[in-house]
């Protein structure tokens, strides 16, 4: 069985009395700032990922062809 409505109301009342209205609103404001900062950090990371450039490179010569060309050069 879960807590009744009266028990929840008493716990909430004690919470407000202990921390006060001002502290609770400050706490919620700090949480909101943290969430906004986290979202902006994610957006910055996505922007950096889009700006990354692809490096094009030449594929190395397969070993069988490289071996043949070395033999041809030595002869």
PDB file of C-alpha atoms in Angstrom:
ATOM      1  CA  UNK A   1       0.000   0.000   0.000  1.00  0.00           C
ATOM      2  CA  UNK A   2       1.273   3.420  -0.900  1.00  0.00           C
ATOM      3  CA  UNK A   3       1.184   6.574   1.175  1.00  0.00           C
ATOM      4  CA  UNK A   4      -2.168   8.295   1.570  1.00  0.00           C
ATOM      5  CA  UNK A   5      -2.885  11.850   0.420  1.00  0.00           C
ATOM      6  CA  UNK A   6      -2.603  13.135   3.985  1.00  0.00           C
ATOM      7  CA  UNK A   7       0.881  11.702   4.367  1.00  0.00           C
ATOM      8  CA  UNK A   8       2.006  13.242   1.066  1.00  0.00           C
ATOM      9  CA  UNK A   9       0.529  16.604   2.098  1.00  0.00           C
ATOM     10  CA  UNK A  10       2.351  16.521   5.446  1.00  0.00           C
ATOM     11  CA  UNK A  11       5.676  15.673   3.778  1.00  0.00           C
ATOM     12  CA  UNK A  12       5.244  18.514   1.267  1.00  0.00           C
ATOM     13  CA  UNK A  13       4.328  20.940   4.050  1.00  0.00           C
ATOM     14  CA  UNK A  14       7.432  19.970   6.029  1.00  0.00           C
ATOM     15  CA  UNK A  15       9.563  20.332   2.895  1.00  0.00           C
ATOM     16  CA  UNK A  16       8.271  23.868   2.301  1.00  0.00           C
ATOM     17  CA  UNK A  17       8.755  24.794   5.959  1.00  0.00           C
ATOM     18  CA  UNK A  18      12.325  23.501   6.026  1.00  0.00           C
ATOM     19  CA  UNK A  19      13.510  24.971   2.754  1.00  0.00           C
ATOM     20  CA  UNK A  20      11.172  27.938   2.356  1.00  0.00           C
ATOM     21  CA  UNK A  21       9.602  29.258  -0.841  1.00  0.00           C
ATOM     22  CA  UNK A  22      12.641  31.302  -1.832  1.00  0.00           C
ATOM     23  CA  UNK A  23      15.086  28.422  -1.645  1.00  0.00           C
ATOM     24  CA  UNK A  24      12.808  26.123  -3.632  1.00  0.00           C
ATOM     25  CA  UNK A  25      12.378  28.673  -6.435  1.00  0.00           C
ATOM     26  CA  UNK A  26      16.140  29.306  -6.483  1.00  0.00           C
ATOM     27  CA  UNK A  27      16.740  25.575  -6.672  1.00  0.00           C
ATOM     28  CA  UNK A  28      14.327  25.207  -9.593  1.00  0.00           C
ATOM     29  CA  UNK A  29      15.974  28.155 -11.365  1.00  0.00           C
ATOM     30  CA  UNK A  30      19.380  26.521 -10.967  1.00  0.00           C
ATOM     31  CA  UNK A  31      18.035  23.252 -12.370  1.00  0.00           C
ATOM     32  CA  UNK A  32      16.605  25.103 -15.389  1.00  0.00           C
ATOM     33  CA  UNK A  33      19.947  26.839 -16.004  1.00  0.00           C
ATOM     34  CA  UNK A  34      21.718  23.498 -15.839  1.00  0.00           C
ATOM     35  CA  UNK A  35      19.354  21.961 -18.389  1.00  0.00           C
ATOM     36  CA  UNK A  36      19.793  24.917 -20.757  1.00  0.00           C
ATOM     37  CA  UNK A  37      23.575  24.689 -20.420  1.00  0.00           C
ATOM     38  CA  UNK A  38      23.477  20.951 -21.135  1.00  0.00           C
ATOM     39  CA  UNK A  39      21.344  21.454 -24.260  1.00  0.00           C
ATOM     40  CA  UNK A  40      23.611  24.216 -25.573  1.00  0.00           C
ATOM     41  CA  UNK A  41      26.622  21.959 -24.988  1.00  0.00           C
ATOM     42  CA  UNK A  42      24.997  19.211 -27.036  1.00  0.00           C
ATOM     43  CA  UNK A  43      24.214  21.681 -29.823  1.00  0.00           C
ATOM     44  CA  UNK A  44      27.850  22.854 -29.864  1.00  0.00           C
ATOM     45  CA  UNK A  45      29.079  19.260 -30.156  1.00  0.00           C
ATOM     46  CA  UNK A  46      26.743  18.599 -33.094  1.00  0.00           C
ATOM     47  CA  UNK A  47      27.951  21.796 -34.781  1.00  0.00           C
ATOM     48  CA  UNK A  48      31.582  20.706 -34.371  1.00  0.00           C
ATOM     49  CA  UNK A  49      30.759  17.285 -35.796  1.00  0.00           C
ATOM     50  CA  UNK A  50      29.176  18.856 -38.895  1.00  0.00           C
ATOM     51  CA  UNK A  51      32.214  21.109 -39.419  1.00  0.00           C
ATOM     52  CA  UNK A  52      34.622  18.164 -39.498  1.00  0.00           C
ATOM     53  CA  UNK A  53      36.059  17.591 -42.966  1.00  0.00           C
ATOM     54  CA  UNK A  54      36.574  14.253 -44.627  1.00  0.00           C
ATOM     55  CA  UNK A  55      40.212  13.497 -45.385  1.00  0.00           C
ATOM     56  CA  UNK A  56      40.663  11.915 -48.781  1.00  0.00           C
ATOM     57  CA  UNK A  57      43.575   9.559 -49.164  1.00  0.00           C
ATOM     58  CA  UNK A  58      44.932   7.340 -51.862  1.00  0.00           C
ATOM     59  CA  UNK A  59      44.617   3.646 -51.295  1.00  0.00           C
ATOM     60  CA  UNK A  60      47.977   1.878 -50.992  1.00  0.00           C
ATOM     61  CA  UNK A  61      49.177  -0.366 -53.786  1.00  0.00           C
ATOM     62  CA  UNK A  62      48.216  -3.983 -53.083  1.00  0.00           C
ATOM     63  CA  UNK A  63      51.242  -6.120 -52.069  1.00  0.00           C
ATOM     64  CA  UNK A  64      51.039  -8.384 -55.121  1.00  0.00           C
ATOM     65  CA  UNK A  65      51.383  -5.442 -57.524  1.00  0.00           C
ATOM     66  CA  UNK A  66      54.102  -3.829 -55.423  1.00  0.00           C
ATOM     67  CA  UNK A  67      56.113  -7.062 -55.486  1.00  0.00           C
ATOM     68  CA  UNK A  68      55.851  -7.300 -59.295  1.00  0.00           C
ATOM     69  CA  UNK A  69      56.953  -3.712 -59.814  1.00  0.00           C
ATOM     70  CA  UNK A  70      60.019  -4.235 -57.601  1.00  0.00           C
ATOM     71  CA  UNK A  71      61.039  -7.278 -59.665  1.00  0.00           C
ATOM     72  CA  UNK A  72      60.592  -5.324 -62.892  1.00  0.00           C
ATOM     73  CA  UNK A  73      62.736  -2.472 -61.577  1.00  0.00           C
ATOM     74  CA  UNK A  74      65.566  -4.790 -60.516  1.00  0.00           C
ATOM     75  CA  UNK A  75      65.723  -6.580 -63.891  1.00  0.00           C
TER      76      UNK A  75
END
